[in-house]
PDB file of C-alpha atoms in Angstrom:
ATOM      1  CA  UNK C  21     -26.277  13.595 -28.776  1.00  0.00           C
ATOM      2  CA  UNK C  22     -22.565  13.101 -28.229  1.00  0.00           C
ATOM      3  CA  UNK C  23     -21.066  10.639 -25.750  1.00  0.00           C
ATOM      4  CA  UNK C  24     -20.020  13.561 -23.540  1.00  0.00           C
ATOM      5  CA  UNK C  25     -23.520  15.088 -23.575  1.00  0.00           C
ATOM      6  CA  UNK C  26     -24.991  11.671 -22.805  1.00  0.00           C
ATOM      7  CA  UNK C  27     -22.675  11.202 -19.793  1.00  0.00           C
ATOM      8  CA  UNK C  28     -23.408  14.714 -18.503  1.00  0.00           C
ATOM      9  CA  UNK C  29     -27.153  14.056 -18.769  1.00  0.00           C
ATOM     10  CA  UNK C  30     -26.769  10.737 -16.898  1.00  0.00           C
ATOM     11  CA  UNK C  31     -24.730  12.419 -14.144  1.00  0.00           C
ATOM     12  CA  UNK C  32     -27.350  15.173 -13.807  1.00  0.00           C
ATOM     13  CA  UNK C  33     -30.122  12.553 -13.586  1.00  0.00           C
ATOM     14  CA  UNK C  34     -28.216  10.649 -10.862  1.00  0.00           C
ATOM     15  CA  UNK C  35     -27.646  13.855  -8.861  1.00  0.00           C
ATOM     16  CA  UNK C  36     -31.320  14.766  -9.274  1.00  0.00           C
ATOM     17  CA  UNK C  37     -32.392  11.329  -7.947  1.00  0.00           C
ATOM     18  CA  UNK C  38     -30.016  11.609  -4.987  1.00  0.00           C
ATOM     19  CA  UNK C  39     -31.438  15.043  -4.079  1.00  0.00           C
ATOM     20  CA  UNK C  40     -34.981  13.730  -4.372  1.00  0.00           C
ATOM     21  CA  UNK C  41     -34.132  10.685  -2.242  1.00  0.00           C
ATOM     22  CA  UNK C  42     -32.752  13.024   0.423  1.00  0.00           C
ATOM     23  CA  UNK C  43     -35.855  15.240   0.290  1.00  0.00           C
ATOM     24  CA  UNK C  44     -38.248  12.294   0.557  1.00  0.00           C
ATOM     25  CA  UNK C  45     -36.244  10.786   3.441  1.00  0.00           C
ATOM     26  CA  UNK C  46     -36.565  14.079   5.316  1.00  0.00           C
ATOM     27  CA  UNK C  47     -40.267  14.310   4.507  1.00  0.00           C
ATOM     28  CA  UNK C  48     -40.852  10.781   5.812  1.00  0.00           C
ATOM     29  CA  UNK C  49     -39.415  11.861   9.168  1.00  0.00           C
ATOM     30  CA  UNK C  50     -41.703  14.902   9.343  1.00  0.00           C
ATOM     31  CA  UNK C  51     -45.129  14.732  10.971  1.00  0.00           C
ATOM     32  CA  UNK C  52     -47.114  14.852   7.703  1.00  0.00           C
ATOM     33  CA  UNK C  53     -50.805  14.711   8.635  1.00  0.00           C
ATOM     34  CA  UNK C  54     -52.626  11.506   7.771  1.00  0.00           C
ATOM     35  CA  UNK C  55     -54.582  11.799   4.546  1.00  0.00           C
ATOM     36  CA  UNK C  56     -52.091  14.131   2.868  1.00  0.00           C
ATOM     37  CA  UNK C  57     -50.094  13.398  -0.243  1.00  0.00           C
ATOM     38  CA  UNK C  58     -46.578  14.798  -0.563  1.00  0.00           C
ATOM     39  CA  UNK C  59     -44.735  15.306  -3.834  1.00  0.00           C
ATOM     40  CA  UNK C  60     -41.973  17.502  -5.212  1.00  0.00           C
ATOM     41  CA  UNK C  61     -42.660  19.591  -8.304  1.00  0.00           C
ATOM     42  CA  UNK C  62     -39.732  21.519  -9.752  1.00  0.00           C
ATOM     43  CA  UNK C  63     -37.922  21.361  -6.395  1.00  0.00           C
ATOM     44  CA  UNK C  64     -40.932  22.621  -4.396  1.00  0.00           C
ATOM     45  CA  UNK C  65     -42.649  20.440  -1.806  1.00  0.00           C
ATOM     46  CA  UNK C  66     -46.440  20.241  -2.084  1.00  0.00           C
ATOM     47  CA  UNK C  67     -48.743  18.640   0.491  1.00  0.00           C
ATOM     48  CA  UNK C  68     -52.350  18.200  -0.542  1.00  0.00           C
ATOM     49  CA  UNK C  69     -55.232  16.684   1.408  1.00  0.00           C
ATOM     50  CA  UNK C  70     -56.898  13.653  -0.129  1.00  0.00           C
ATOM     51  CA  UNK C  71     -60.616  14.305  -0.188  1.00  0.00           C
ATOM     52  CA  UNK C  72     -63.389  11.794  -0.833  1.00  0.00           C
ATOM     53  CA  UNK C  73     -64.232  13.433  -4.180  1.00  0.00           C
ATOM     54  CA  UNK C  74     -60.622  13.003  -5.222  1.00  0.00           C
ATOM     55  CA  UNK C  75     -60.465   9.363  -4.161  1.00  0.00           C
ATOM     56  CA  UNK C  76     -63.795   8.392  -5.798  1.00  0.00           C
ATOM     57  CA  UNK C  77     -62.532   9.581  -9.196  1.00  0.00           C
ATOM     58  CA  UNK C  78     -59.140   7.888  -8.730  1.00  0.00           C
ATOM     59  CA  UNK C  79     -60.853   4.631  -7.714  1.00  0.00           C
ATOM     60  CA  UNK C  80     -63.138   4.675 -10.759  1.00  0.00           C
ATOM     61  CA  UNK C  81     -60.172   5.187 -13.103  1.00  0.00           C
ATOM     62  CA  UNK C  82     -58.158   2.389 -11.466  1.00  0.00           C
ATOM     63  CA  UNK C  83     -61.214   0.110 -11.536  1.00  0.00           C
ATOM     64  CA  UNK C  84     -61.658   0.752 -15.275  1.00  0.00           C
ATOM     65  CA  UNK C  85     -57.990  -0.181 -15.830  1.00  0.00           C
ATOM     66  CA  UNK C  86     -58.412  -3.359 -13.763  1.00  0.00           C
ATOM     67  CA  UNK C  87     -61.588  -4.261 -15.673  1.00  0.00           C
ATOM     68  CA  UNK C  88     -59.714  -3.829 -18.955  1.00  0.00           C
ATOM     69  CA  UNK C  89     -56.308  -5.336 -18.098  1.00  0.00           C
ATOM     70  CA  UNK C  90     -56.982  -7.580 -15.072  1.00  0.00           C
ATOM     71  CA  UNK C  91     -56.119  -7.355 -11.404  1.00  0.00           C
ATOM     72  CA  UNK C  92     -52.376  -7.680 -12.028  1.00  0.00           C
ATOM     73  CA  UNK C  93     -52.189  -4.480 -14.083  1.00  0.00           C
ATOM     74  CA  UNK C  94     -49.360  -2.187 -13.002  1.00  0.00           C
ATOM     75  CA  UNK C  95     -51.603   0.735 -12.057  1.00  0.00           C
ATOM     76  CA  UNK C  96     -50.544   2.781  -9.043  1.00  0.00           C
ATOM     77  CA  UNK C  97     -51.860   5.712  -7.055  1.00  0.00           C
ATOM     78  CA  UNK C  98     -49.667   8.102  -5.072  1.00  0.00           C
ATOM     79  CA  UNK C  99     -46.460   6.146  -5.731  1.00  0.00           C
ATOM     80  CA  UNK C 100     -43.301   8.183  -6.291  1.00  0.00           C
ATOM     81  CA  UNK C 101     -41.945   8.293  -9.822  1.00  0.00           C
ATOM     82  CA  UNK C 102     -39.143  10.727 -10.701  1.00  0.00           C
ATOM     83  CA  UNK C 103     -39.870  12.516 -13.970  1.00  0.00           C
ATOM     84  CA  UNK C 104     -37.595  14.603 -16.212  1.00  0.00           C
ATOM     85  CA  UNK C 105     -36.868  18.151 -15.162  1.00  0.00           C
ATOM     86  CA  UNK C 106     -35.451  19.784 -12.076  1.00  0.00           C
ATOM     87  CA  UNK C 107     -36.320  17.767  -8.954  1.00  0.00           C
ATOM     88  CA  UNK C 108     -39.622  16.277 -10.107  1.00  0.00           C
ATOM     89  CA  UNK C 109     -40.572  13.524  -7.662  1.00  0.00           C
ATOM     90  CA  UNK C 110     -44.245  13.117  -8.563  1.00  0.00           C
ATOM     91  CA  UNK C 111     -46.836  10.855  -6.962  1.00  0.00           C
ATOM     92  CA  UNK C 112     -49.447  10.704  -9.755  1.00  0.00           C
ATOM     93  CA  UNK C 113     -53.053  10.071  -8.782  1.00  0.00           C
ATOM     94  CA  UNK C 114     -53.012   7.210 -11.308  1.00  0.00           C
ATOM     95  CA  UNK C 115     -49.998   5.894 -13.194  1.00  0.00           C
ATOM     96  CA  UNK C 116     -50.177   2.929 -15.570  1.00  0.00           C
ATOM     97  CA  UNK C 117     -46.877   1.234 -16.382  1.00  0.00           C
ATOM     98  CA  UNK C 118     -45.915  -1.166 -19.146  1.00  0.00           C
ATOM     99  CA  UNK C 119     -46.344  -4.840 -18.267  1.00  0.00           C
ATOM    100  CA  UNK C 120     -42.573  -5.215 -18.600  1.00  0.00           C
ATOM    101  CA  UNK C 121     -41.828  -2.386 -16.116  1.00  0.00           C
ATOM    102  CA  UNK C 122     -39.265  -3.138 -13.438  1.00  0.00           C
ATOM    103  CA  UNK C 123     -37.922  -0.976 -10.625  1.00  0.00           C
ATOM    104  CA  UNK C 124     -34.509   0.643 -11.109  1.00  0.00           C
ATOM    105  CA  UNK C 125     -31.431  -0.003  -8.957  1.00  0.00           C
ATOM    106  CA  UNK C 126     -32.711   2.470  -6.328  1.00  0.00           C
ATOM    107  CA  UNK C 127     -36.056   0.686  -5.979  1.00  0.00           C
ATOM    108  CA  UNK C 128     -38.116   3.267  -7.879  1.00  0.00           C
ATOM    109  CA  UNK C 129     -40.362   2.808 -10.880  1.00  0.00           C
ATOM    110  CA  UNK C 130     -38.885   4.361 -14.019  1.00  0.00           C
ATOM    111  CA  UNK C 131     -40.665   7.201 -15.833  1.00  0.00           C
ATOM    112  CA  UNK C 132     -39.668   5.540 -19.116  1.00  0.00           C
ATOM    113  CA  UNK C 133     -42.202   2.769 -18.361  1.00  0.00           C
ATOM    114  CA  UNK C 134     -45.192   5.071 -17.702  1.00  0.00           C
ATOM    115  CA  UNK C 135     -47.791   4.914 -20.484  1.00  0.00           C
ATOM    116  CA  UNK C 136     -50.741   6.707 -18.859  1.00  0.00           C
ATOM    117  CA  UNK C 137     -51.178   9.263 -16.096  1.00  0.00           C
ATOM    118  CA  UNK C 138     -54.366  10.689 -14.610  1.00  0.00           C
ATOM    119  CA  UNK C 139     -54.409  13.582 -12.177  1.00  0.00           C
ATOM    120  CA  UNK C 140     -57.457  14.745 -10.232  1.00  0.00           C
ATOM    121  CA  UNK C 141     -57.375  18.473  -9.573  1.00  0.00           C
ATOM    122  CA  UNK C 142     -57.025  19.843  -6.062  1.00  0.00           C
ATOM    123  CA  UNK C 143     -57.573  23.584  -5.583  1.00  0.00           C
ATOM    124  CA  UNK C 144     -54.103  24.201  -4.175  1.00  0.00           C
ATOM    125  CA  UNK C 145     -52.179  22.306  -6.836  1.00  0.00           C
ATOM    126  CA  UNK C 146     -54.259  22.699 -10.009  1.00  0.00           C
ATOM    127  CA  UNK C 147     -51.597  24.951 -11.543  1.00  0.00           C
ATOM    128  CA  UNK C 148     -49.061  22.100 -11.201  1.00  0.00           C
ATOM    129  CA  UNK C 149     -51.288  19.591 -12.999  1.00  0.00           C
ATOM    130  CA  UNK C 150     -52.052  21.951 -15.892  1.00  0.00           C
ATOM    131  CA  UNK C 151     -48.484  23.365 -16.006  1.00  0.00           C
ATOM    132  CA  UNK C 152     -45.193  21.850 -14.785  1.00  0.00           C
ATOM    133  CA  UNK C 153     -46.520  18.304 -14.443  1.00  0.00           C
ATOM    134  CA  UNK C 154     -48.073  18.398 -17.922  1.00  0.00           C
ATOM    135  CA  UNK C 155     -44.743  19.549 -19.373  1.00  0.00           C
ATOM    136  CA  UNK C 156     -42.795  16.881 -17.444  1.00  0.00           C
ATOM    137  CA  UNK C 157     -45.178  14.132 -18.611  1.00  0.00           C
ATOM    138  CA  UNK C 158     -44.844  15.375 -22.191  1.00  0.00           C
ATOM    139  CA  UNK C 159     -41.041  15.516 -21.864  1.00  0.00           C
ATOM    140  CA  UNK C 160     -41.191  11.901 -20.622  1.00  0.00           C
ATOM    141  CA  UNK C 161     -43.328  11.123 -23.695  1.00  0.00           C
ATOM    142  CA  UNK C 162     -46.179   9.681 -21.638  1.00  0.00           C
ATOM    143  CA  UNK C 163     -48.610   8.973 -24.509  1.00  0.00           C
ATOM    144  CA  UNK C 164     -51.814   9.658 -22.559  1.00  0.00           C
ATOM    145  CA  UNK C 165     -52.431  12.202 -19.795  1.00  0.00           C
ATOM    146  CA  UNK C 166     -55.914  12.845 -18.408  1.00  0.00           C
ATOM    147  CA  UNK C 167     -56.843  15.604 -15.962  1.00  0.00           C
ATOM    148  CA  UNK C 168     -60.139  15.202 -14.102  1.00  0.00           C
ATOM    149  CA  UNK C 169     -61.302  18.546 -12.720  1.00  0.00           C
ATOM    150  CA  UNK C 170     -64.181  18.205 -10.221  1.00  0.00           C
ATOM    151  CA  UNK C 171     -64.389  22.013  -9.849  1.00  0.00           C
ATOM    152  CA  UNK C 172     -65.089  22.565 -13.548  1.00  0.00           C
ATOM    153  CA  UNK C 173     -66.830  19.205 -13.952  1.00  0.00           C
ATOM    154  CA  UNK C 174     -64.758  18.131 -16.933  1.00  0.00           C
ATOM    155  CA  UNK C 175     -61.805  16.090 -18.086  1.00  0.00           C
ATOM    156  CA  UNK C 176     -58.967  17.164 -20.364  1.00  0.00           C
ATOM    157  CA  UNK C 177     -57.351  14.476 -22.507  1.00  0.00           C
ATOM    158  CA  UNK C 178     -53.762  15.101 -23.620  1.00  0.00           C
ATOM    159  CA  UNK C 179     -52.125  12.952 -26.295  1.00  0.00           C
ATOM    160  CA  UNK C 180     -49.349  13.198 -28.856  1.00  0.00           C
ATOM    161  CA  UNK C 181     -46.473  14.560 -26.745  1.00  0.00           C
ATOM    162  CA  UNK C 182     -43.874  16.441 -28.792  1.00  0.00           C
ATOM    163  CA  UNK C 183     -41.014  18.731 -27.811  1.00  0.00           C
ATOM    164  CA  UNK C 184     -42.018  18.963 -24.149  1.00  0.00           C
ATOM    165  CA  UNK C 185     -45.754  19.606 -24.536  1.00  0.00           C
ATOM    166  CA  UNK C 186     -48.955  17.986 -25.727  1.00  0.00           C
ATOM    167  CA  UNK C 187     -51.250  18.878 -28.590  1.00  0.00           C
ATOM    168  CA  UNK C 188     -54.373  20.860 -27.687  1.00  0.00           C
ATOM    169  CA  UNK C 189     -56.449  18.742 -25.270  1.00  0.00           C
ATOM    170  CA  UNK C 190     -59.843  17.255 -25.911  1.00  0.00           C
ATOM    171  CA  UNK C 191     -62.225  18.418 -23.185  1.00  0.00           C
ATOM    172  CA  UNK C 192     -65.170  16.307 -22.068  1.00  0.00           C
ATOM    173  CA  UNK C 193     -67.769  17.274 -19.460  1.00  0.00           C
ATOM    174  CA  UNK C 194     -68.480  14.926 -16.562  1.00  0.00           C
ATOM    175  CA  UNK C 195     -71.423  12.754 -17.527  1.00  0.00           C
ATOM    176  CA  UNK C 196     -70.049  12.168 -21.029  1.00  0.00           C
ATOM    177  CA  UNK C 197     -67.989   9.051 -21.705  1.00  0.00           C
ATOM    178  CA  UNK C 198     -64.251   9.550 -22.242  1.00  0.00           C
ATOM    179  CA  UNK C 199     -63.525   7.716 -25.468  1.00  0.00           C
ATOM    180  CA  UNK C 200     -59.950   6.541 -24.980  1.00  0.00           C
ATOM    181  CA  UNK C 201     -60.159   3.855 -27.640  1.00  0.00           C
ATOM    182  CA  UNK C 202     -57.213   4.052 -29.983  1.00  0.00           C
ATOM    183  CA  UNK C 203     -54.963   5.137 -27.089  1.00  0.00           C
ATOM    184  CA  UNK C 204     -52.638   2.996 -24.942  1.00  0.00           C
ATOM    185  CA  UNK C 205     -55.542   2.108 -22.612  1.00  0.00           C
ATOM    186  CA  UNK C 206     -58.047   1.464 -25.427  1.00  0.00           C
ATOM    187  CA  UNK C 207     -61.171   1.825 -23.300  1.00  0.00           C
ATOM    188  CA  UNK C 208     -64.206   4.005 -22.751  1.00  0.00           C
ATOM    189  CA  UNK C 209     -64.157   5.612 -19.307  1.00  0.00           C
ATOM    190  CA  UNK C 210     -67.559   6.408 -17.817  1.00  0.00           C
ATOM    191  CA  UNK C 211     -67.674   9.769 -16.027  1.00  0.00           C
ATOM    192  CA  UNK C 212     -71.369   9.902 -15.162  1.00  0.00           C
ATOM    193  CA  UNK C 213     -70.584   9.074 -11.525  1.00  0.00           C
ATOM    194  CA  UNK C 214     -67.574  11.380 -11.167  1.00  0.00           C
ATOM    195  CA  UNK C 215     -68.460  13.705  -8.267  1.00  0.00           C
ATOM    196  CA  UNK C 216     -68.091  17.470  -8.472  1.00  0.00           C
ATOM    197  CA  UNK C 217     -66.797  19.906  -5.885  1.00  0.00           C
TER     198      UNK C 217
END
């Protein structure tokens, strides 16, 4: 990459962040119903209801991370992180950051510090999790991406991001342990109590 290309990319990233900041400021002033999550995927605003099934799976994943890494682990749910691509202000269901992660000058967590993401499928936004969000996480080189799908009763494990996508996922049915040893989280995630929709 040349110096000029590098500066153009930085300017585009700054403009993208400014647009996302403006969008989120407007959304915060709107009467978003309680219990809804709002995020921006490829410049499109998505509001999804948080259901108990969704939250139970998220809580079990976060609990497994806390059991492994301690209560001070930088694991977040529904916190805005801007990812590569056109206007991608995601609020991952679970995002694990490096211990050394620090917020940027605008007060946001940096996508460069994300090492693991888990998304729990909602009917209305499943296409985002399997499509644009997967590609953005791969572009960001997030080493581990897990999708929990309570409608199909299975998890998809994505690793080895290269050239904007992941290798073919490993699929594991609910009730079978997710062996994530050898990954950045290095744990076995129990799914026997993941609820189905």
